[in-house]
CSV table of C-alpha atoms in Angstrom, one decimal:
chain,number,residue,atom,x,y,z
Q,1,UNK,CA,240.8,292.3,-40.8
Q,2,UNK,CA,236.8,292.4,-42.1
Q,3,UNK,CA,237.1,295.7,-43.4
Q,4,UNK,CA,240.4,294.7,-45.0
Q,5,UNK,CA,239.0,292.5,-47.8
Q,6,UNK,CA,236.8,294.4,-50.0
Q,7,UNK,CA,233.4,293.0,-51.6
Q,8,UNK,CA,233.9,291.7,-55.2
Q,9,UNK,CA,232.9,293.8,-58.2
Q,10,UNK,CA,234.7,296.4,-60.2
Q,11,UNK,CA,233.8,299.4,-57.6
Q,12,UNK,CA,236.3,297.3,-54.9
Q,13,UNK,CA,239.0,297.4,-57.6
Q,14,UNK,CA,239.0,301.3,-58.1
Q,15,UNK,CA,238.5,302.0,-53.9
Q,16,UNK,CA,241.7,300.2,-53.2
Q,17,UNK,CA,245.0,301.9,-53.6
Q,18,UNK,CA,248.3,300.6,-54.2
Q,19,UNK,CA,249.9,298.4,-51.1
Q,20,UNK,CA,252.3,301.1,-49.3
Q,21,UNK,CA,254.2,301.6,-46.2
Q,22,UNK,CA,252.5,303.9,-43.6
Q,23,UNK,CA,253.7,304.6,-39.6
Q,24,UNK,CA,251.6,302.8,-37.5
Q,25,UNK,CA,250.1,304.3,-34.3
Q,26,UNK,CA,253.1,303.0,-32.3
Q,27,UNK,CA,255.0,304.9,-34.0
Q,28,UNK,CA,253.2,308.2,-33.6
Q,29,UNK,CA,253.0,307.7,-29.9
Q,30,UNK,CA,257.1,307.4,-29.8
Q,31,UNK,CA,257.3,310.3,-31.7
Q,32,UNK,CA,254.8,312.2,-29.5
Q,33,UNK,CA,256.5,311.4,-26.2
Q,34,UNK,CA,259.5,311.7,-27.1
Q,35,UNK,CA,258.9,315.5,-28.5
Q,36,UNK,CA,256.9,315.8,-25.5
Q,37,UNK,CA,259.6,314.8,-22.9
Q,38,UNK,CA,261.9,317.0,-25.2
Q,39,UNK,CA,260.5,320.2,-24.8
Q,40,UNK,CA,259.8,320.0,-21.2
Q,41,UNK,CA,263.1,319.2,-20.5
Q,42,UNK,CA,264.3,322.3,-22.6
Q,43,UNK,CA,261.3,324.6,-21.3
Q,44,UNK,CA,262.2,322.8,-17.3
Q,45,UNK,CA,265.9,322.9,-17.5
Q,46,UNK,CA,265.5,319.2,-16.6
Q,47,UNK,CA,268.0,316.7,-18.1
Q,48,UNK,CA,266.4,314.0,-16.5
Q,49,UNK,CA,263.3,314.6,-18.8
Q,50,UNK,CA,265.9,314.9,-21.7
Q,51,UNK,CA,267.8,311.2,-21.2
Q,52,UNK,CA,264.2,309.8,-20.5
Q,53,UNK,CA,263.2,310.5,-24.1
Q,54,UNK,CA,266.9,309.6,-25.2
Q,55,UNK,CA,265.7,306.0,-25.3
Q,56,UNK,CA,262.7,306.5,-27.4
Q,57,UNK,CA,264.6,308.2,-29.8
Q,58,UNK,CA,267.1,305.7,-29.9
Q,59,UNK,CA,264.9,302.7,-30.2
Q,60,UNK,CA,262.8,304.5,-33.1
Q,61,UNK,CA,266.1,305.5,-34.9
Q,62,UNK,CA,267.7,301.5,-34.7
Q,63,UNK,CA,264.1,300.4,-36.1
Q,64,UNK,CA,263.6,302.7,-39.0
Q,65,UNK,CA,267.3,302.3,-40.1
Q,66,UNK,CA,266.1,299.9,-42.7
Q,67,UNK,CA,263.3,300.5,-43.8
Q,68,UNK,CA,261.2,297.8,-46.3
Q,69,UNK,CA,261.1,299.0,-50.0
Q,70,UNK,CA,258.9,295.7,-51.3
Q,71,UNK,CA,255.0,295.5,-50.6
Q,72,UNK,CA,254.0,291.4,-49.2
Q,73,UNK,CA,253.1,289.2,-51.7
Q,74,UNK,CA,250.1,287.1,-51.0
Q,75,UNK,CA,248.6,284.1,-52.9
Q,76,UNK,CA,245.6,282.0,-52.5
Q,77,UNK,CA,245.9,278.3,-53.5
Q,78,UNK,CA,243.4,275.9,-54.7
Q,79,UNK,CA,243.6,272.4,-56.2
Q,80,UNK,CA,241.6,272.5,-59.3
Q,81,UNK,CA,241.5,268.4,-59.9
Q,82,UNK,CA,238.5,266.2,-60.1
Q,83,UNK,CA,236.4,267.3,-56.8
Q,84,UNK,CA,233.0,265.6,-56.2
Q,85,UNK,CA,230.7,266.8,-54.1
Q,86,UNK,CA,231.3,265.3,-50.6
Q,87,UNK,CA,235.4,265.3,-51.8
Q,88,UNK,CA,238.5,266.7,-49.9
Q,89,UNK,CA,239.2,270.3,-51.1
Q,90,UNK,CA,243.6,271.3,-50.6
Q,91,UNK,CA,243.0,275.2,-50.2
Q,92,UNK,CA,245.9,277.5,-48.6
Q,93,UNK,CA,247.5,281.1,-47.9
Q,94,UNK,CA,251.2,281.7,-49.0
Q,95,UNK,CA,252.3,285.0,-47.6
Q,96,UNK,CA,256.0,286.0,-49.4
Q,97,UNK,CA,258.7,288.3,-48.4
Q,98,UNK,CA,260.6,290.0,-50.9
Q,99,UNK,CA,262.2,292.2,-48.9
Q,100,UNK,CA,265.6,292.3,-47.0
Q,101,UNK,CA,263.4,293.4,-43.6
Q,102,UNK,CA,262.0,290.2,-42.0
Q,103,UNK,CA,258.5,290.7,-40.9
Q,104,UNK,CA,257.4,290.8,-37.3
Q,105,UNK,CA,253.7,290.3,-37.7
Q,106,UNK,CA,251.5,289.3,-40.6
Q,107,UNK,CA,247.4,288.7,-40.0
Q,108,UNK,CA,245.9,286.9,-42.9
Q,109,UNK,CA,242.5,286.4,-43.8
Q,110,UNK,CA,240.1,284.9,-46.8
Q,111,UNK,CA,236.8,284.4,-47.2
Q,112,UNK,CA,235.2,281.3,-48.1
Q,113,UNK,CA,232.0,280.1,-50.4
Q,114,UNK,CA,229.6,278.4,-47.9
Q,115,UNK,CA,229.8,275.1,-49.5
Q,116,UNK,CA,233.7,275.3,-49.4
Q,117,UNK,CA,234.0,273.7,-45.0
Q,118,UNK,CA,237.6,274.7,-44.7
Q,119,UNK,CA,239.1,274.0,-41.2
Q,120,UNK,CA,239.2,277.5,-39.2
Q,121,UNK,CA,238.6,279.2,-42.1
Q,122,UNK,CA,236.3,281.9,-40.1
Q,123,UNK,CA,239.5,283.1,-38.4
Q,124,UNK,CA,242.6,285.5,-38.8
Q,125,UNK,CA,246.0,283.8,-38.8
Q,126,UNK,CA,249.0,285.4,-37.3
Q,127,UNK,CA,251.8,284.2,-38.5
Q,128,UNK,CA,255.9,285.7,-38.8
Q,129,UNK,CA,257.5,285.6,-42.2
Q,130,UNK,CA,261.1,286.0,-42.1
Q,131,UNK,CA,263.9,287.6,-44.4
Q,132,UNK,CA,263.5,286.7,-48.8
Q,133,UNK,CA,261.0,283.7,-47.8
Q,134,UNK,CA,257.3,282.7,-47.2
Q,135,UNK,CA,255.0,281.1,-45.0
Q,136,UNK,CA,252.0,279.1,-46.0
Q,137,UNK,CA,248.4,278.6,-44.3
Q,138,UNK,CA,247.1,275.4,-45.0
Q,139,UNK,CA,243.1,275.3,-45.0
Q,140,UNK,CA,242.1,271.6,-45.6
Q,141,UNK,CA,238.5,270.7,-46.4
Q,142,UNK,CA,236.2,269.3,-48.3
Q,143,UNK,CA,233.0,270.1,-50.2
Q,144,UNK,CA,229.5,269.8,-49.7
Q,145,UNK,CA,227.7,270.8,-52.9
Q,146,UNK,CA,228.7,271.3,-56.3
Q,147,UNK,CA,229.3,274.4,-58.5
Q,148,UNK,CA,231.8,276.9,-58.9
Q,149,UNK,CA,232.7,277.5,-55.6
Q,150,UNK,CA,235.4,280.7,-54.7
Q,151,UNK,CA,238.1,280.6,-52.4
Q,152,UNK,CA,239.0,284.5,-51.3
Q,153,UNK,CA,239.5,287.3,-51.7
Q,154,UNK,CA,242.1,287.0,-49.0
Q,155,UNK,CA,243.9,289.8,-47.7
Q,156,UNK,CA,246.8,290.4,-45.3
Q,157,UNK,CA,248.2,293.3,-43.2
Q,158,UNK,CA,251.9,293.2,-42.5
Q,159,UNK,CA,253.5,294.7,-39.7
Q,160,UNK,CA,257.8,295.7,-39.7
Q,161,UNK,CA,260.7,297.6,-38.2
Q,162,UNK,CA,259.4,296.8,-34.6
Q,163,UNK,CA,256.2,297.4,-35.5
Q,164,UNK,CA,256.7,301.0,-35.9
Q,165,UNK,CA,255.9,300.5,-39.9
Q,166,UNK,CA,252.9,298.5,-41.5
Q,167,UNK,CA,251.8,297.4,-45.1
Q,168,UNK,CA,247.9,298.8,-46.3
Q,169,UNK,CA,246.0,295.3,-46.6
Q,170,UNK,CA,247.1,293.3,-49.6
Q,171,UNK,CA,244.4,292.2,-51.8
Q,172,UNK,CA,244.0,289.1,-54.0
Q,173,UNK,CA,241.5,287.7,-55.8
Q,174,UNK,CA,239.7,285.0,-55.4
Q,175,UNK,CA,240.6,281.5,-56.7
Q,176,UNK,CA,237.3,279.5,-58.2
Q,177,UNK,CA,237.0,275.8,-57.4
Q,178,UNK,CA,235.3,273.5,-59.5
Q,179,UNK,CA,232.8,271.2,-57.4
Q,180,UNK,CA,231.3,268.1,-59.6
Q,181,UNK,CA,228.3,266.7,-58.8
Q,182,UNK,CA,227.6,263.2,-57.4
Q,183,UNK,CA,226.6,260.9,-59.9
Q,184,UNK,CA,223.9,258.6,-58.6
Q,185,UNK,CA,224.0,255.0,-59.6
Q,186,UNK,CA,221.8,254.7,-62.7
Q,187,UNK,CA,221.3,251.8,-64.9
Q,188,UNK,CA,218.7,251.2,-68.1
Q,189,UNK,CA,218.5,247.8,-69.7
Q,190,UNK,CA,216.0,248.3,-72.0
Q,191,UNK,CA,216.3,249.1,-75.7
Q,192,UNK,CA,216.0,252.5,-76.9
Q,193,UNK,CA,212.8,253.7,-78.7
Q,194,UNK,CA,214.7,255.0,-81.3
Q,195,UNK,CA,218.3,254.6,-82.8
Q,196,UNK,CA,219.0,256.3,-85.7
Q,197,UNK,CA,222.9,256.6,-86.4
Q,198,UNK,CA,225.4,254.6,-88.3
Q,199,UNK,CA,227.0,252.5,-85.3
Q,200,UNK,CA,226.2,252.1,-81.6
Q,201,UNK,CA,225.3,249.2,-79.2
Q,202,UNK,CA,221.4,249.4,-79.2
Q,203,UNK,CA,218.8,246.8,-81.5
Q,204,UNK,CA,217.4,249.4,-83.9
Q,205,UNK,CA,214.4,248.2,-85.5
Q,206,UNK,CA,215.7,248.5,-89.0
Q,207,UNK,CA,217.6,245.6,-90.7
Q,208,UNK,CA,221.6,245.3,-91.0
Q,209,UNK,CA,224.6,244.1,-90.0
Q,210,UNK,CA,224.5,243.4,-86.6
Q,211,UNK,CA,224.3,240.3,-83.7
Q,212,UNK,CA,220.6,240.8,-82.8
Q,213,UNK,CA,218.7,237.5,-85.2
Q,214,UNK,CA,215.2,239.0,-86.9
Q,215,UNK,CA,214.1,236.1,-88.7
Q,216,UNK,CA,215.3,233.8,-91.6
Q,217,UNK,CA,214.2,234.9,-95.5
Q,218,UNK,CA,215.0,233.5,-98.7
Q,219,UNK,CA,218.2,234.3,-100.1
Q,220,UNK,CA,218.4,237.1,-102.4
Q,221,UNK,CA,221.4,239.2,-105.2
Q,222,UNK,CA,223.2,240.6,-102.6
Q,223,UNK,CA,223.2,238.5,-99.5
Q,224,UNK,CA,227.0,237.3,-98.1
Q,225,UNK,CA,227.1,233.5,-98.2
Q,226,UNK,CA,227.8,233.8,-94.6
Q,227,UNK,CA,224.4,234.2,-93.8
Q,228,UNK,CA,222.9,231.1,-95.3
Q,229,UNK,CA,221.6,228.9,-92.9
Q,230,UNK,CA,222.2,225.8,-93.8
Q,231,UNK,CA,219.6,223.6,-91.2
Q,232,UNK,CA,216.8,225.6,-93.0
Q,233,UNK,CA,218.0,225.5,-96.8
Q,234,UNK,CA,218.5,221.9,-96.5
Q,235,UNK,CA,215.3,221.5,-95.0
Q,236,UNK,CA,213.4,223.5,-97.5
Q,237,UNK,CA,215.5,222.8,-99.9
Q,238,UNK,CA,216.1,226.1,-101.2
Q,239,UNK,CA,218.7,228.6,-100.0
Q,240,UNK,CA,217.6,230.9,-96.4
Q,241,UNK,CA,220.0,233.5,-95.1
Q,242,UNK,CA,219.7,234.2,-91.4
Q,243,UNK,CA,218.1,238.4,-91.0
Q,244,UNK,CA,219.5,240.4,-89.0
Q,245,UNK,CA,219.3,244.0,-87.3
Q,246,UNK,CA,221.3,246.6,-87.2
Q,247,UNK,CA,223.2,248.1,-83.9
Q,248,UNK,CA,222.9,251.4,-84.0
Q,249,UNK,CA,223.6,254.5,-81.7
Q,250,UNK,CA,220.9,256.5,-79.8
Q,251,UNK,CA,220.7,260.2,-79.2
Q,252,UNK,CA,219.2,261.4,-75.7
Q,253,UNK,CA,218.3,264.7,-75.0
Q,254,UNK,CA,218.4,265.7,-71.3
Q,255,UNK,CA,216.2,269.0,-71.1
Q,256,UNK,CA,216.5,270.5,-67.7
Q,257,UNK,CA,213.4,272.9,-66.3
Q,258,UNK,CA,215.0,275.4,-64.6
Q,259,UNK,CA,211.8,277.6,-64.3
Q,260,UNK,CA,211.5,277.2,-60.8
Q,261,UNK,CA,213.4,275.9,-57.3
Q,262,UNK,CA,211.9,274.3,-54.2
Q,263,UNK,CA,213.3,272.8,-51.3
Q,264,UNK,CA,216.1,274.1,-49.2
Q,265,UNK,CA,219.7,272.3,-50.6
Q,266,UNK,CA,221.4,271.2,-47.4
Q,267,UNK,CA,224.3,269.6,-49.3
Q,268,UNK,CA,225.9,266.1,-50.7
Q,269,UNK,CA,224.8,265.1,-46.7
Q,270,UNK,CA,221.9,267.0,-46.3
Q,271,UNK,CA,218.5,267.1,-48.2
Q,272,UNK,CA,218.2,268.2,-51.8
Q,273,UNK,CA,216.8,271.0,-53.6
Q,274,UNK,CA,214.9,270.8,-56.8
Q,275,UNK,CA,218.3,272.2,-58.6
Q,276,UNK,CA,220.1,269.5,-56.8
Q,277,UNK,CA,218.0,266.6,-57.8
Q,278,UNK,CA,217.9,267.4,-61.2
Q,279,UNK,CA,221.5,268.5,-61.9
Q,280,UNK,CA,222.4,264.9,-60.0
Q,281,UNK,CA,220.4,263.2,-62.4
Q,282,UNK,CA,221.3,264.5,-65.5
Q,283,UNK,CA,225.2,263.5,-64.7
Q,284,UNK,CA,224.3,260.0,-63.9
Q,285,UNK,CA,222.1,259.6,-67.0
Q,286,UNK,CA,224.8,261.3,-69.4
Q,287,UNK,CA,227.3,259.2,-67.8
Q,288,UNK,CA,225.5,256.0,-68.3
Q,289,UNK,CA,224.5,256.4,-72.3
Q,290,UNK,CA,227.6,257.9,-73.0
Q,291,UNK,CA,229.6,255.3,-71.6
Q,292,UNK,CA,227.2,253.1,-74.0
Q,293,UNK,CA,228.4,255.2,-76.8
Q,294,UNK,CA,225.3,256.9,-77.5
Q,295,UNK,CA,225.4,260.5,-78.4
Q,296,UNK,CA,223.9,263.0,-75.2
Q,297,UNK,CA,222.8,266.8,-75.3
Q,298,UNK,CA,221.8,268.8,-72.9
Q,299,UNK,CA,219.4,271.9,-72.8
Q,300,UNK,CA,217.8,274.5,-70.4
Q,301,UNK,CA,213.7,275.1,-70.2
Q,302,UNK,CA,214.1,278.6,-69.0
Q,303,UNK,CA,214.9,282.2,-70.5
Q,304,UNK,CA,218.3,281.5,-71.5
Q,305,UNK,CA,217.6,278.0,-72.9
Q,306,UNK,CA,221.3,277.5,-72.7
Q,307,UNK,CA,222.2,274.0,-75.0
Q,308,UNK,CA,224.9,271.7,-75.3
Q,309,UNK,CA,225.3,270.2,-78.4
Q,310,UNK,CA,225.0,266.4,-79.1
Q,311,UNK,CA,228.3,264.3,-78.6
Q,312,UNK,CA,230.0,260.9,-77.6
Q,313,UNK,CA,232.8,260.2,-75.6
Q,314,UNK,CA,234.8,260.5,-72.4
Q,315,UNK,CA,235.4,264.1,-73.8
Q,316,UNK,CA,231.7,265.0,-73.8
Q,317,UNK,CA,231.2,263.6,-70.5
Q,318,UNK,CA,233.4,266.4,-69.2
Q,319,UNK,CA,231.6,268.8,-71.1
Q,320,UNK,CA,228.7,267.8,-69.5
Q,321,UNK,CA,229.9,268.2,-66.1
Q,322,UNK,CA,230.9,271.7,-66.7
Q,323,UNK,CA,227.9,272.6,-68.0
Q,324,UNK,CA,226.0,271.5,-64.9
Q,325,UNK,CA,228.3,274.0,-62.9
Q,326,UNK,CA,226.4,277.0,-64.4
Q,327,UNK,CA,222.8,275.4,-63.9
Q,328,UNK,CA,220.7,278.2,-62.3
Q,329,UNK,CA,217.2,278.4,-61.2
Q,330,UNK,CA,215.5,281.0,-63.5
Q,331,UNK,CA,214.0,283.5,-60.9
Q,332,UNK,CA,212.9,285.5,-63.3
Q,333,UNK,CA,209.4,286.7,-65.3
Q,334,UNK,CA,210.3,286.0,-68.4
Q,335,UNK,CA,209.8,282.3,-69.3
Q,336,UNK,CA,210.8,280.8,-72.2
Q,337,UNK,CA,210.2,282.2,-75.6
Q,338,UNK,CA,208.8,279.9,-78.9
Q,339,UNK,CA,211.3,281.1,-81.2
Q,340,UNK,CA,213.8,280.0,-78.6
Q,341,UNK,CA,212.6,276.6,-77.5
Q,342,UNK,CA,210.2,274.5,-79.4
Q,343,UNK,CA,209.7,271.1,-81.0
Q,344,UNK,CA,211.5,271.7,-84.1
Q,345,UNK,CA,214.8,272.2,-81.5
Q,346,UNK,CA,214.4,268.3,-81.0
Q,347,UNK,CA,215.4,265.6,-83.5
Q,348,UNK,CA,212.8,263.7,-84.6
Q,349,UNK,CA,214.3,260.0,-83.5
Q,350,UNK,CA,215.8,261.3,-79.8
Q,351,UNK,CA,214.8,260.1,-76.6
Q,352,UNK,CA,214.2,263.3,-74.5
Q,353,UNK,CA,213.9,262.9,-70.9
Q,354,UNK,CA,212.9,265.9,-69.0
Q,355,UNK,CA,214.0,266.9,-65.8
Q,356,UNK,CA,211.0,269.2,-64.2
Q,357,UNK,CA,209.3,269.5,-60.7
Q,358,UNK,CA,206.1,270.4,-62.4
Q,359,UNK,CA,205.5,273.7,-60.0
Q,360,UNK,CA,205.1,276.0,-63.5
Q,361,UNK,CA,202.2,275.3,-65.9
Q,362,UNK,CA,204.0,276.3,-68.5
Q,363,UNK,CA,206.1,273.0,-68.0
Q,364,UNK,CA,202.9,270.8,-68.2
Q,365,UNK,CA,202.4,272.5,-71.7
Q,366,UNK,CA,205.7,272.1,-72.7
Q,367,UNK,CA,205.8,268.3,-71.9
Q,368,UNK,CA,202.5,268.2,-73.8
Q,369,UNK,CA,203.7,269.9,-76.6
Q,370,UNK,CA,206.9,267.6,-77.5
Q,371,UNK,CA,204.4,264.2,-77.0
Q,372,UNK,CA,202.4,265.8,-79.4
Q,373,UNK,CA,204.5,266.5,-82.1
Q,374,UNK,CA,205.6,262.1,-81.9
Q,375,UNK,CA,208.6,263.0,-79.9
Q,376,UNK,CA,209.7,260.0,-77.3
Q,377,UNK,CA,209.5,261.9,-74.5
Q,378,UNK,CA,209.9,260.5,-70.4
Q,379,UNK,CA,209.2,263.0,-67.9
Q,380,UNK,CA,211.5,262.4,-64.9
Q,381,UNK,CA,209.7,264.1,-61.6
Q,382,UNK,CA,212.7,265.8,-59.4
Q,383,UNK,CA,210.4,267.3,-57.0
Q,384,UNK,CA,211.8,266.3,-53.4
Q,385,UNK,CA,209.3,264.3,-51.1
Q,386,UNK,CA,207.9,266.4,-48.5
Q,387,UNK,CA,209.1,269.8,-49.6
Q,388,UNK,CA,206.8,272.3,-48.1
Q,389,UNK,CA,206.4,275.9,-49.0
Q,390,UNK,CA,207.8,278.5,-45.9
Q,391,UNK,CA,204.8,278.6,-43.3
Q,392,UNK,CA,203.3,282.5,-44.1
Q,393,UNK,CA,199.9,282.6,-42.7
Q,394,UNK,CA,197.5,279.4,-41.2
Q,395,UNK,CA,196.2,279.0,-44.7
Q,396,UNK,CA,199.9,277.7,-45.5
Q,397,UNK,CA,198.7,274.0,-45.2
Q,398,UNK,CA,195.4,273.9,-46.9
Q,399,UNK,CA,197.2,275.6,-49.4
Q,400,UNK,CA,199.6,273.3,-49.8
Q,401,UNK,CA,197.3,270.2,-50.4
Q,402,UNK,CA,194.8,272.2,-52.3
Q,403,UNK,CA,198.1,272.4,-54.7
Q,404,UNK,CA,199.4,268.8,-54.4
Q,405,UNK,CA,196.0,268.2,-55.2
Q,406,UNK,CA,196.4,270.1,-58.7
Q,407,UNK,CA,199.9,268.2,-59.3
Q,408,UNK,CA,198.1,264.9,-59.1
Q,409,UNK,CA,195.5,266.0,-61.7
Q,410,UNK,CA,198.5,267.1,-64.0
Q,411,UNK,CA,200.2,264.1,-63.9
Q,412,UNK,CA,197.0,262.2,-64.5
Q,413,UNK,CA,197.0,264.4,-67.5
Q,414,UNK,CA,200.1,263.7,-68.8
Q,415,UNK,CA,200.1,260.1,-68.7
Q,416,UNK,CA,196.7,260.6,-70.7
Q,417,UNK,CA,198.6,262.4,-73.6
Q,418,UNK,CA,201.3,259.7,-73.6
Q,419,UNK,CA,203.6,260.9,-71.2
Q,420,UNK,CA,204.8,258.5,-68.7
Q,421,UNK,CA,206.1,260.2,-65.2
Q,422,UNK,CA,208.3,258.9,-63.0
Q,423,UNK,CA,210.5,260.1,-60.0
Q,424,UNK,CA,214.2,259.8,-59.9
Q,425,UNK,CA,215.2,256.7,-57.6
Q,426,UNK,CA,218.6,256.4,-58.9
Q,427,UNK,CA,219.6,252.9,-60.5
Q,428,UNK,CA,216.9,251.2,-62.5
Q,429,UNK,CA,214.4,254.2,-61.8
Q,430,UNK,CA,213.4,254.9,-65.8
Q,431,UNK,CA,213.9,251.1,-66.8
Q,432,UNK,CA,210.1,250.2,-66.8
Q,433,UNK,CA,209.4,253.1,-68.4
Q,434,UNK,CA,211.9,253.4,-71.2
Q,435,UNK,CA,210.4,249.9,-71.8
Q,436,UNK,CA,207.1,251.2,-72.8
Q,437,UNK,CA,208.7,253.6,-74.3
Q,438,UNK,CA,210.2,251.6,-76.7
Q,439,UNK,CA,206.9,249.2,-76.9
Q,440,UNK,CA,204.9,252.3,-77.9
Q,441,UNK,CA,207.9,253.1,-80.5
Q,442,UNK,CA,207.8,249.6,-82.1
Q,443,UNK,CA,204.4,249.3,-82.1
Q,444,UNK,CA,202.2,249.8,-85.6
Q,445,UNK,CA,201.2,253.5,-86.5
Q,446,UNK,CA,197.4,254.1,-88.0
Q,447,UNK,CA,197.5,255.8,-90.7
């Protein structure tokens, strides 16, 4: 049953003919013996030999009398709801008969994505499917890391008429199961650096109609009589309205460096990877300001620079999600590309936050380059601790320091050009810094 389900691709597609009916080897044997004990007999003059093949060619003839016209119909079933990582995964085999011949034997098998840990999934099943019905293999499960995880090909070889007749392995194709990732407490109570549309939740810095009190002012053409204060006009005798600032929405940028991957990912229960740190993060921090009705986008630092554009909403928090799924590292050469990422991509008044390990120079630069141009920008470390490059040679260690060493002076770098750095903790992790974020942001500019 290995050899039954082909590898994936377009060249498995045109190598596999149509499902047909073929004698098995049983069959051939029967007819072998039986023409064997036949012509002995004749060439012998021995009826003995004659009415010892009789029952060979009996049993052959009652078996092939009805013959199956139908090929099997197999299906592979997946649940495609909600599934986070770590979450119970409802996968299966249904094997269908749509013949009048029952089937005596029918071997099914599927392969499964390594993150997908469905019970006895590694095994054939041999199971009996009888006349115009089917038979389903449940595979229960859950999974350990998310992504687009596939469930199949499966394929099954059906055996009939005694087993003197069997079906060429049936093929289907794989079913794809949609893995979320675990969103990590996260929580911010700080003010945003910048807020710069009509409505939202956060204290901009600009005066309006809000709940936040700036001051008292004297009354002016144009203020609403519901702002006088009357403690301080009687007081001063002359008519103060109470000033106020505007709540407005924010918009956060979550850029995502996928120049690189360290670390080994050993699942939701294992340790994480680089990929697995950041993609974690990005859905907990999306999650929280969106749910705070602040607009997020996402976008890739790599050669695809993938982007997502800027939303609110429950709706865009599924978006989000889905575009997590296709997160890759980029293992390529070719980094990214000026005309494809750069400063002008960013607005002026968002908040980026950028995922990176800092293992590529040219991520060091490109965190330099967006503090430079008086973009808010947080830098949010998602290197694991103690990852360790594979031990090649005894130089492996000094190596490795002699690098850590370099990362250190980087990071001392970047806080010098303005760039605070901090490693994802989960809840509360970036709330000092977004506050000196936003104390930088409100503080007077030189000119």
């Amino acid at each position: 049953m290995r050899a039954a389900v082909p590898p994936q691709g377009p060249a498995a597609d045109e190598g596999w003919a149509a499902p047909a009916w073929v004698p098995t080897r049983a069959l051939g044997r029967t007819v072998l013996l039986t023409g064997l004990l036949l012509v002995l007999g004749v060439a012998l003059g021995r009826v003995d030999l004659v009415l010892l093949a009789a029952p060979f060619a009996v049993g052959a003839a009652i078996g092939l009398r009805r013959m199956p016209r139908s090929a099997p119909e197999l299906t592979v079933d997946a649940n495609e709801e909600h599934i986070v990582e770590g979450g119970s995964v409802g996968a299966g085999l249904t094997v269908a008969n749509p013949d009048v011949i029952p089937y005596d034997l029918v071997v099914v098998r599927t392969r499964t994505s390594p993150w997908l840990e469905l019970r006895d999934a590694d095994r054939p099943f041999a199971i009996t499917v009888a006349t115009d019905g089917w038979t389903a293999v449940e595979l229960p499960g859950e999974a350990t890391r998310w992504g687009r995880h596939e469930v199949g090909p499966a394929a099954a070889r059906v055996a009939a008429c005694g087993g003197l007749l069997a079906c060429r392995p049936v093929v289907t194709p794989a079913r794809r199961v949609r893995v979320y990732p675990e969103t990590e407490p996260f929580a911010a109570t700080e003010a945003m650096p910048a807020a710069a549309g009509l409505v939202g939740n956060h204290r901009s810095r600009r005066p309006g109609e809000g709940g936040e009190l700036a001051g008292v002012r004297p009354f002016a053409p144009g203020d609403r009589l519901r702002r006088i204060d009357w403690r301080v006009s009687l007081r001063t005798r002359d008519l103060h309205v109470a000033s106020t600032l505007s709540d407005r929405d924010a918009e956060v940028l979550l850029l995502l460096d996928v120049l690189g991957e360290a670390g080994a990912s050993g699942g939701v229960k294992g340790r994480a990877s680089v990929l697995d740190t950041t993609v974690r993060a990005a859905a907990a921090i999306a999650e929280h300001y969106l749910q705070r009705g602040d607009r997020v986008s996402l976008m890739e630092y790599g050669s695809s620079a993938r982007r997502l554009r800027a939303a609110t909403g429950r709706r865009q928090y599924l978006t989000v999600l889905e575009w997590l799924l296709d997160v890759r590292a980029d293992t390529g050469d070719q980094g990214p590309h000026e005309h494809v990422f750069g400063a002008h991509h960013v607005s002026s008044d968002a908040l980026v936050m950028v995922l990176t390990p800092l293992v590529d120079p040219r991520s060091a630069d490109m965190l330099a380059g967006l503090s430079q141009s008086g973009r808010f920008t947080v830098a949010v470390d998602t290197l694991p601790v103690g990852v360790t490059p594979p031990n090649r040679s005894p130089w492996t260690p000094i190596a490795t320091k002699l690098w850590r060493m370099e990362r250190e002076n980087v990071l001392g770098r970047l806080r010098e050009h303005g760039v605070p750095v901090v490693t994802w903790a989960g809840a509360g992790s970036l709330d000092l810094v977004l506050r000196d974020v936003s104390r930088l942001a409100s503080a007077p500019r030189g000119r």
